[in-house]
Short mmCIF file of C-alpha atoms in Angstrom, two decimals:
data_model
loop_
_atom_site.label_atom_id
_atom_site.label_comp_id
_atom_site.label_asym_id
_atom_site.label_seq_id
_atom_site.Cartn_x
_atom_site.Cartn_y
_atom_site.Cartn_z
CA LEU A 7 -8.07 -2.64 -53.18
CA ARG A 8 -4.50 -1.55 -52.73
CA ARG A 9 -3.21 -1.14 -49.19
CA PRO A 10 -2.71 2.57 -48.39
CA PRO A 11 0.90 3.74 -48.14
CA PRO A 12 2.52 3.90 -44.71
CA PRO A 13 2.52 7.27 -42.92
CA PRO A 14 5.45 9.60 -43.66
CA ALA A 15 8.53 9.47 -41.45
CA ALA A 16 7.78 12.93 -40.07
CA ALA A 17 4.69 11.57 -38.34
CA GLU A 18 6.51 8.76 -36.55
CA GLY A 19 6.86 10.76 -33.33
CA SER A 20 3.16 11.63 -33.12
CA ARG A 21 0.76 10.00 -30.70
CA VAL A 22 -2.11 7.88 -32.01
CA ALA A 23 -4.99 6.19 -30.32
CA ALA A 24 -5.01 2.43 -30.35
CA VAL A 25 -8.09 1.79 -32.49
CA GLY A 26 -8.92 -1.68 -33.78
CA ARG A 27 -6.11 -3.43 -31.94
CA GLY A 28 -8.39 -5.74 -30.02
CA PRO A 29 -8.78 -6.37 -26.27
CA SER A 30 -5.04 -6.81 -25.72
CA ALA A 31 -4.55 -3.10 -26.36
CA ILE A 32 -6.61 -2.06 -23.35
CA GLY A 33 -4.37 -0.68 -20.63
CA MET A 34 -1.19 -0.65 -22.72
CA SER A 35 -0.39 3.03 -23.31
CA ASP A 36 3.29 3.83 -23.68
CA ASP A 37 4.95 4.83 -20.41
CA LYS A 38 6.01 8.20 -21.82
CA PHE A 39 2.36 9.24 -22.02
CA LEU A 40 1.32 8.10 -18.52
CA GLY A 41 2.57 11.16 -16.65
CA ARG A 42 4.69 11.51 -13.54
CA SER A 43 4.16 11.37 -9.79
CA CYS A 44 5.88 13.66 -7.28
CA LEU A 45 6.89 15.83 -10.27
CA CYS A 46 9.70 13.56 -11.43
CA VAL A 47 8.89 9.85 -10.87
CA PRO A 48 7.26 7.98 -13.78
CA ARG A 49 3.67 7.28 -12.71
CA ARG A 50 3.72 3.58 -13.53
CA PHE A 51 6.94 3.12 -11.52
CA PHE A 52 5.48 5.07 -8.57
CA VAL A 53 2.33 2.94 -8.46
CA LEU A 54 4.41 -0.23 -8.85
CA ALA A 55 6.63 0.85 -5.94
CA VAL A 56 3.60 1.56 -3.71
CA ALA A 57 2.02 -1.80 -4.50
CA LEU A 58 5.33 -3.58 -3.96
CA ALA A 59 5.84 -1.85 -0.58
CA ILE A 60 2.33 -2.84 0.56
CA TRP A 61 2.87 -6.44 -0.55
CA VAL A 62 6.32 -6.76 1.03
CA TYR A 63 5.05 -5.31 4.32
CA GLY A 64 2.27 -7.87 4.39
CA ILE A 65 4.47 -10.84 3.47
CA VAL A 66 7.18 -9.94 6.01
CA GLY A 67 4.60 -9.30 8.71
CA ILE A 68 2.77 -12.59 8.13
CA PHE A 69 6.06 -14.51 8.14
CA SER A 70 7.13 -12.76 11.35
CA ALA A 71 3.77 -13.55 12.98
CA PHE A 72 4.14 -17.26 12.18
CA VAL A 73 7.73 -17.37 13.42
CA ASN A 74 7.24 -15.33 16.61
CA HIS A 75 3.62 -16.41 17.26
CA GLN A 76 2.54 -12.78 17.61
CA LEU A 77 1.93 -9.76 15.44
CA PRO A 78 4.87 -7.41 14.75
CA GLY A 79 4.87 -4.71 17.45
CA GLU A 80 2.91 -6.81 19.95
CA GLN A 81 3.40 -6.04 23.65
CA GLY A 82 6.35 -7.63 25.42
CA LEU A 83 7.03 -9.71 28.50
CA ALA A 84 5.36 -7.47 31.09
CA ALA A 85 1.99 -7.55 29.31
CA TRP A 86 2.10 -11.34 28.91
CA GLN A 87 2.97 -11.82 32.58
CA ALA A 88 0.17 -9.49 33.64
CA GLN A 89 -2.24 -11.52 31.51
CA GLU A 90 -1.04 -14.83 32.93
CA HIS A 91 -1.25 -13.61 36.56
CA CYS A 92 -4.65 -11.97 36.13
CA VAL A 93 -7.21 -13.20 38.68
CA GLY A 94 -10.93 -12.46 38.91
CA PRO A 95 -13.89 -11.65 36.64
CA ARG A 96 -12.14 -8.64 35.12
CA CYS A 97 -9.86 -11.03 33.22
CA GLN A 98 -12.83 -12.09 31.04
CA GLU A 99 -14.07 -8.57 30.23
CA VAL A 100 -14.41 -7.69 26.57
CA VAL A 101 -15.54 -4.05 26.84
CA SER A 102 -13.17 -2.26 29.22
CA CYS A 103 -9.99 -0.24 29.14
CA ARG A 104 -7.95 -3.34 29.87
CA ALA A 105 -9.71 -5.49 27.30
CA THR A 106 -9.59 -2.97 24.44
CA ARG A 107 -6.03 -1.72 24.99
CA GLU A 108 -4.75 -3.68 21.97
CA ALA A 109 -7.94 -3.65 19.86
CA SER A 110 -7.06 -0.84 17.46
CA PHE A 111 -3.54 -2.22 17.02
CA HIS A 112 -4.87 -5.67 16.10
CA VAL A 113 -7.39 -4.27 13.62
CA ARG A 114 -4.77 -2.14 11.87
CA GLU A 115 -2.15 -4.88 11.71
CA VAL A 116 -4.50 -7.61 10.50
CA VAL A 117 -5.88 -5.41 7.72
CA ALA A 118 -2.41 -4.18 6.72
CA LEU A 119 -0.95 -7.69 6.63
CA VAL A 120 -3.76 -9.82 5.20
CA ALA A 121 -5.55 -7.35 2.94
CA GLY A 122 -2.30 -5.57 2.07
CA THR A 123 -0.73 -8.79 0.84
CA LEU A 124 -3.70 -9.55 -1.41
CA PHE A 125 -4.34 -6.08 -2.81
CA GLY A 126 -0.63 -5.29 -3.04
CA TYR A 127 -0.20 -8.37 -5.25
CA TRP A 128 -3.04 -7.24 -7.49
CA GLY A 129 -1.53 -3.77 -7.65
CA ILE A 130 1.81 -5.20 -8.77
CA LEU A 131 0.11 -7.09 -11.57
CA GLY A 132 -1.92 -4.08 -12.57
CA ALA A 133 0.98 -1.64 -12.64
CA PHE A 134 3.42 -4.03 -14.32
CA ASN A 135 1.09 -5.49 -16.95
CA GLY A 136 -1.34 -2.60 -17.36
CA TYR A 137 -4.35 -4.44 -15.94
CA VAL A 138 -6.83 -1.68 -15.18
CA ASN A 139 -9.18 -3.83 -13.09
CA ASP A 140 -6.36 -4.78 -10.72
CA LEU A 141 -5.42 -1.13 -10.35
CA VAL A 142 -9.02 -0.37 -9.41
CA TRP A 143 -8.75 -2.89 -6.54
CA LEU A 144 -5.49 -1.33 -5.36
CA ARG A 145 -7.10 2.12 -5.32
CA ALA A 146 -10.07 0.77 -3.36
CA TYR A 147 -7.71 -0.69 -0.75
CA LEU A 148 -5.78 2.58 -0.38
CA LEU A 149 -8.98 4.57 0.13
CA ALA A 150 -10.39 2.03 2.56
CA PHE A 151 -7.15 1.90 4.55
CA ALA A 152 -7.07 5.72 4.79
CA GLY A 153 -10.63 5.65 6.11
CA LEU A 154 -9.74 2.90 8.58
CA LEU A 155 -6.78 4.88 9.94
CA THR A 156 -9.02 7.92 10.40
CA ALA A 157 -11.50 5.87 12.42
CA ILE A 158 -8.69 4.30 14.47
CA VAL A 159 -7.28 7.73 15.36
CA ALA A 160 -10.70 8.76 16.65
CA TRP A 161 -10.99 5.50 18.61
CA ASP A 162 -7.53 5.88 20.17
CA GLY A 163 -8.27 9.48 21.14
CA ALA A 164 -11.49 8.43 22.87
CA TYR A 165 -9.64 5.61 24.63
CA ALA A 166 -6.96 7.98 25.96
CA LEU A 167 -9.57 10.43 27.25
CA ILE A 168 -11.75 7.80 28.92
CA CYS A 169 -9.04 5.48 30.29
CA GLY A 170 -6.27 7.98 31.00
CA ALA A 171 -3.79 5.73 29.22
CA TYR A 172 -2.54 5.24 25.70
CA PRO A 173 -3.61 2.16 23.75
CA LEU A 174 -0.91 -0.06 22.26
CA ASN A 175 -1.50 1.34 18.77
CA VAL A 176 -0.45 4.85 19.85
CA ILE A 177 2.75 3.54 21.45
CA ASP A 178 3.59 1.35 18.45
CA GLU A 179 2.96 4.01 15.81
CA ALA A 180 4.38 7.03 17.63
CA LEU A 181 7.35 5.63 19.56
CA LEU A 182 8.38 2.07 18.64
CA TRP A 183 9.95 2.88 15.28
CA PRO A 184 12.46 0.38 13.85
CA VAL A 185 14.99 3.23 13.43
CA PRO A 186 17.55 3.33 16.28
CA GLN A 187 17.29 6.33 18.62
CA VAL A 188 14.31 7.77 16.73
CA PRO A 189 12.04 9.31 17.94
CA VAL A 190 13.12 8.25 21.46
CA SER A 191 16.16 6.43 22.78
CA ASP A 192 16.44 2.66 22.53
CA SER A 193 16.37 2.36 26.32
CA VAL A 194 12.96 4.08 26.40
CA LYS A 195 11.71 1.77 23.65
CA LEU A 196 12.89 -1.23 25.66
CA GLN A 197 11.00 -0.03 28.73
CA LEU A 198 7.85 0.61 26.75
CA ARG A 199 7.96 -2.77 25.06
CA ASN A 200 9.05 -5.07 27.90
CA ALA A 201 8.63 -3.30 31.26
CA LEU A 202 5.16 -1.75 30.99
CA ALA A 203 1.83 -3.54 30.85
CA THR A 204 -0.17 -0.29 30.61
CA TYR A 205 0.71 3.18 29.31
CA PRO A 206 -0.58 6.00 31.55
CA VAL A 207 -0.66 9.25 29.60
CA ALA A 208 1.23 11.42 32.11
CA PHE A 209 3.86 8.78 32.81
CA VAL A 210 4.58 8.00 29.16
CA ASP A 211 4.77 11.70 28.24
CA SER A 212 7.30 12.31 31.04
CA LEU A 213 9.27 9.16 30.19
CA THR A 214 9.75 10.05 26.53
CA GLN A 215 10.64 13.71 27.20
CA LEU A 216 9.44 14.76 23.78
CA PRO A 217 8.70 18.44 23.06
CA VAL A 218 5.10 17.48 22.18
CA PRO A 219 2.67 15.00 23.76
CA VAL A 220 2.97 11.45 22.48
CA PHE A 221 -0.58 11.58 21.11
CA ALA A 222 0.25 14.65 19.04
CA LEU A 223 3.18 12.80 17.49
CA TYR A 224 0.90 9.82 16.85
CA VAL A 225 -1.66 12.00 15.07
CA ALA A 226 1.10 13.57 12.94
CA VAL A 227 2.38 10.13 11.90
CA GLU A 228 -1.11 8.93 11.00
CA VAL A 229 -1.88 12.10 9.05
CA VAL A 230 1.24 11.55 6.95
CA VAL A 231 0.23 7.94 6.25
CA ILE A 232 -3.34 8.95 5.38
CA VAL A 233 -2.13 11.66 3.00
CA LEU A 234 0.23 9.19 1.33
CA CYS A 235 -2.62 6.70 0.90
CA LEU A 236 -4.91 9.34 -0.60
CA TYR A 237 -2.19 10.66 -2.93
CA SER A 238 -1.28 7.13 -4.01
CA ALA A 239 -4.94 6.36 -4.66
CA GLN A 240 -5.18 9.47 -6.84
CA GLN A 241 -2.11 8.40 -8.78
CA VAL A 242 -3.52 4.90 -9.26
CA LEU A 243 -6.73 6.43 -10.60
CA ALA A 244 -4.75 8.66 -12.98
CA LEU A 245 -2.67 5.70 -14.16
CA SER A 246 -5.65 3.46 -14.80
CA SER A 247 -7.43 6.28 -16.63
CA MET A 248 -4.41 6.99 -18.83
CA LEU A 249 -3.87 3.30 -19.53
CA HIS A 250 -7.47 2.70 -20.53
CA CYS A 251 -8.66 6.00 -22.02
CA GLY A 252 -5.59 8.07 -22.83
CA GLU A 253 -5.40 11.85 -22.48
CA LEU A 254 -8.34 12.54 -24.80
CA GLY A 255 -10.52 9.58 -23.84
CA LEU A 256 -9.99 7.86 -27.20
CA GLY A 257 -8.16 4.80 -25.93
CA ALA A 258 -4.65 3.71 -25.09
CA VAL A 259 -1.95 6.01 -26.51
CA TYR A 260 1.15 4.92 -28.42
CA ASP A 261 4.17 6.34 -30.10
CA MET A 262 3.96 5.79 -33.87
CA ARG A 263 7.56 4.53 -34.02
CA ASP A 264 6.95 1.97 -31.29
CA TRP A 265 3.68 0.91 -32.93
CA LYS A 266 5.38 0.46 -36.31
CA ASN A 267 8.17 -1.64 -34.79
CA GLU A 268 5.59 -3.82 -33.05
CA GLN A 269 3.72 -4.36 -36.30
CA VAL A 270 6.94 -5.44 -38.02
CA LYS A 271 7.58 -7.97 -35.25
CA LEU A 272 4.04 -9.34 -35.47
CA ARG A 273 4.22 -9.75 -39.25
CA SER A 274 7.58 -11.50 -39.00
CA ARG A 275 6.14 -14.23 -36.78
CA PRO A 276 5.19 -17.52 -38.46
CA SER A 277 1.52 -17.92 -39.33
CA MET A 278 -0.66 -19.84 -36.87
CA GLY A 279 -2.96 -21.11 -39.62
CA SER A 280 -3.06 -24.76 -40.59
CA GLY A 281 -4.91 -24.52 -43.90
CA PRO A 282 -5.47 -22.26 -46.90
CA GLY A 283 -8.63 -20.84 -45.31
CA ASP A 284 -7.06 -19.92 -41.98
CA TYR A 285 -6.19 -16.36 -40.99
CA GLY A 286 -2.72 -15.35 -42.08
CA ALA A 287 -2.37 -18.02 -44.78
CA ALA A 288 -3.06 -15.68 -47.64
#
């Protein structure tokens, strides 16, 4: 049988489904067909940037923890001195305001650093190489982290109501930003980090002199992070779906011109066969 003629040049710009191209075609749609995030950012680049940010945050945090022997954002000198000079049975309590002051902070940081490093790395591989399974893991992490932050906000709110003081996580997320003079002055940040062992609600609110309570600012910050996680998870889902199924669910989508150029490159490679019966020897 004669090989059918190639498609006409007018059809080169059309989109075709990758049928019969083998397992390597899965997850390899052309970027131009993958859509955009935030209206203007290519979706693959957006997901890659999110995964890279998660991975870098984890790597830098783990390195900082090993160098400084404490998690980034940990309490300063006053808290350590209070711990060292603690006397009596209360020093061994595990369920009390004093014992759980740093609990939510530790949970959030450990998950963000350890799990973020692992799932961020998988997300980078998935976005860069088109590995759908790795993108599924990144989406699962983003959804789980959003759920964890929601639970931590509820925990911190209950702690503030019961104990009359803010936990470390509220102070770290709402006030101790790495940006100078934002949202409070550097002198206030220094007092919060090094001069205070506890954070009474009324005292901290008066010290910061913010137009809103510190806890309200904390909730606003966490809501922004949760929304970003949920939006990123939705974009990861859309990317993995487009990579694997295409717009019509028929498989990965290609540009005919790019597909033709790839076929020319494949046919120009030397045959891998070693005998007259091997594939490609004919």
